[in-house]
Amino acid sequence: MMGQYVYSFGNGQADGEGSLRVLLGGKGANLAEMTSIGLPVPPGFTLTTEVCKAFYENNRSYPEGLRAEVAAALALVEKRMNKGFGDQQNPLLVSVRSGAPASMPGMMDTVLNLGLNDHTVTGIIAQSNDPRFAYDSYRRFIQMYANVVKGMDGEILESLLERAKSSKGVTLDTELSAADLKQLVADFKACYRTTLGEDFPEDPHEQLWGAIGAVFGSWMNPRAVTYRKLHSIPSDWGTAVNVQAMVFGNMGEDCATGVAFTRDPATGENYFYGEYLVNAQGEDVVAGIRTPQPINRAKHKEGDLPAMEDVLPDSYQQLAKIRTILERHYKDMQDIEFTIETGKLYMLQTRTGKRTAQAAIKIAVDMVQEGLISEKDAVLRVEPAQLDQLLHPSLDPQAEKEVIAKGLPASPGAASGQVVFNAEEAEEQNRLKKKVILVRIETSPEDIHGMNAAQGILTARGGMTSHAAVVARGMGKCCVSGCSDIKIDYEKQQLVTRSGHTIKKGDAITLDGSTGEVILGTVPKVQPAVSGDFATLMSWVDKFRRLKVRTNADTPHDSQTARDFGAEGIGLCRTEHMFFEGDRIQAVREMILADNLAGRKSALDKILPMQKSDFLNIFKVMKGLPVTIRLLDPPLHEFLPQNEDDMSELAHAVGMKFSEVKAHVEQLHEFNPMLGHRGCRLAITYPEVYDMQVQAIMEAACELVKNEGFEIVPEIMIPLVAHVNELRILRANAIRVADEVCRRYGVEVNYLIGTMIELPRAALTADAIAQEAEFFSFGTNDLTQTTYGLSRDDAGHFLPDYVERGVLKRDPFVALDQRGVGELVRIGFERGRSTRADLKVGICGEHGGEPSSVVFCHNVGLDYVSCSPYRVPIARLAAAHAALQDNR
Ligand code: ADP
Ligand code: MG
Ligand code: MG
């Protein structure tokens, strides 16, 4: 039966399928899919996300007809299981599980063992012949129900459990007898009544609807809301609810539960990676209560507990087969949950596994080689933003380091920072721009905001599949988990290592997420490189993209770094940075302070050879690739000292009176320097400044062509043009100077003169401006400021509120505002091309390395984006994604 709100699955048949994830949520869609391809999945049904939407739209009530559909679906599960819900002799128990269209691990709620009451528990005892198991399941159910459905503080019942154990003189839950647990159930219920003022519901149907309501309700719990915000998941998607027959991993020594990845999620290595626990249920593996055991021998280390491969060989072999079936079917690495009930294996979940960037690349490249996916698929498998992880420094292998503890290498990368012991503190310190390492015994979903604020995460408990490990990998954060070498004392705000070191809050440590090492102090890091699988993937990337990628670089060193990352030219070389170097600033100041042309020219003559050598060195590194050089842009006051001591020193150095220097500084003061006398406006007043720069550029180019014999086409860029007349005048000047240099050297050097489009007026009049420009480069930083009327330097105070409150979805200085600023880019591009068909067009703002902005630039039709050296690979990959998505 195909219901409107409810989809059933079980015994090889399913109403739904994997493609329905928007409707059924990821979990529900994949349970249906696994059922259809013949995998052993306990039967159940899914209440769709439509129900969730209706639930919130109608003041938390359900759409009509839902109850009847649920009743029918439940009857089908009873039939498939040959059990009765609430039946005393042969009771059906179910789990009620959340499952959104996008995976949100651990963020929402699940209730297990539902259907237990004082009657059905006797049936479970009779069937399992195991009263201990029955009462253990019962007490777990009451705990979960009280907490998840009724919002009762989990500590309350947990403390009763602790008390029961200490009065028996035991430490482990498993050491409590059936009688102890039976008593505990009674105590739990009494406590439930006194705390909540009502009885624990004995009616399984009341339990079921309570749990369904709670799971839909958990869509709006604070940690789910935060998680969605961090991962840009729309809040109107809603979650589905899955009701599924329970299977028991806690019924004895031939039972187990586990989680696994079909490949290693940290490195991408092609082996079956997972953890399991004998005689355990549900979350026990991820909760870090008991140390989980590895599923196979492949990575077995001394001291590890026995592997499932050895303990439950038949189930292991079956699981290994399922691993292959799943990978062949989904053609991607899967993250699975399984349970073994008295020797019989059940699949409880599969989803695309989260992985580090390193693993994403290795898996994509390997799967191409295995013939599972195409090169195009491989390129699309890796998220551009994720590459950021690989473009960060790792620990310098030469550096000395004092390793004080070792844990599991849960998420690679290296991080240093001051130790903090809770999420709030991490956030607080982060706000103060301090780098911190969050240290916890184990993390829970409540900690995600702190994990997000930290450089790295260290936990004392929990395996590679623990909450901390999974979330850190998703965030691309370095994480060392399960570090049993450390003892954490939250009260004293310190940790003590087995090696005897005491680390207090605020002390610096370094984590190496690739080895699991915890190191004293701050360790130097080395720069990353593109090699191995990363290089292979990038070679495919370059086959598919149309957009060129250049870099913003002002020095030969940065230019070389960018070339190594695959930059195809320089899109923005800022000349003002060169003005600050060494003794140049002195000459620059002389030039500014001179009150006549002759004085300025003689100062400029001193700067000329220095600028020329800068350009020469950059041209050499770029070996014939295009280089766009922006002529002087900032207001002059930025080059003068602002305090009186420095002014008097300067006065002394240039032989002027202090009062004269001071007067100059005051005269240059502007109310809004960003909108003041800067960019081409300076050159309209003092054309000799740009003349000197053009001369330096062209002399460098001529010398190279003459002496080294390689081609170079300098692109001379005039900033902050608002009106075509500015450009007309300055272009004529530049041509005069450039041609004069070529004549003097007796060589032919091609050069282009163009402009930055960074003011709305320039974009709107681009047709006129293009008649004077051979290229455009959109300076989207300034264009964002001037379009929004928002100063980048001041926006920091309030822009975060805008994003926080959802006024703006993203900071427009980070991701290009496509609707507004982007519209000006589009207009500028189209109008520019309308009067000059071969106009070269690129962008050189920070946006040039931000994936969504790169895709936008591709779609508009720009020739290139330019970004900082370390983001070049990200931009290349984003450009390939744009091109591949375009072709679909
Ligand atoms: P999450 O999305 O937080 O992983 P799940 O819905 O997957 O939540 O459930 C939590 C735990 O309970 C998992 O370990 C899962 O395998 C286990 N579980 C859920 N349903 C069942 C079931 N029907 N039988 C046995 N274990 C279950
Ligand atoms: Mg959970
Ligand atoms: Mg799960």
mmCIF file of N, CA and C and ligand atoms in Angstrom, residues 106 108 110 283, ligand 2:
data_model
loop_
_atom_site.group_PDB
_atom_site.id
_atom_site.type_symbol
_atom_site.label_atom_id
_atom_site.label_comp_id
_atom_site.label_asym_id
_atom_site.label_seq_id
_atom_site.Cartn_x
_atom_site.Cartn_y
_atom_site.Cartn_z
ATOM 1 N N GLY A 106 23.353 12.559 15.292
ATOM 2 C CA GLY A 106 23.209 12.768 16.723
ATOM 3 C C GLY A 106 22.481 14.031 17.143
ATOM 4 N N MET A 108 19.287 14.932 16.525
ATOM 5 C CA MET A 108 17.885 14.782 16.907
ATOM 6 C C MET A 108 17.723 13.499 17.715
ATOM 7 N N THR A 110 16.052 9.803 19.267
ATOM 8 C CA THR A 110 15.609 8.456 18.930
ATOM 9 C C THR A 110 15.169 7.772 20.229
ATOM 10 N N GLU A 283 23.288 3.170 20.944
ATOM 11 C CA GLU A 283 24.313 4.204 21.022
ATOM 12 C C GLU A 283 25.542 3.790 21.834
HETATM 13 MG MG MG B 2 21.385 9.305 18.194
#
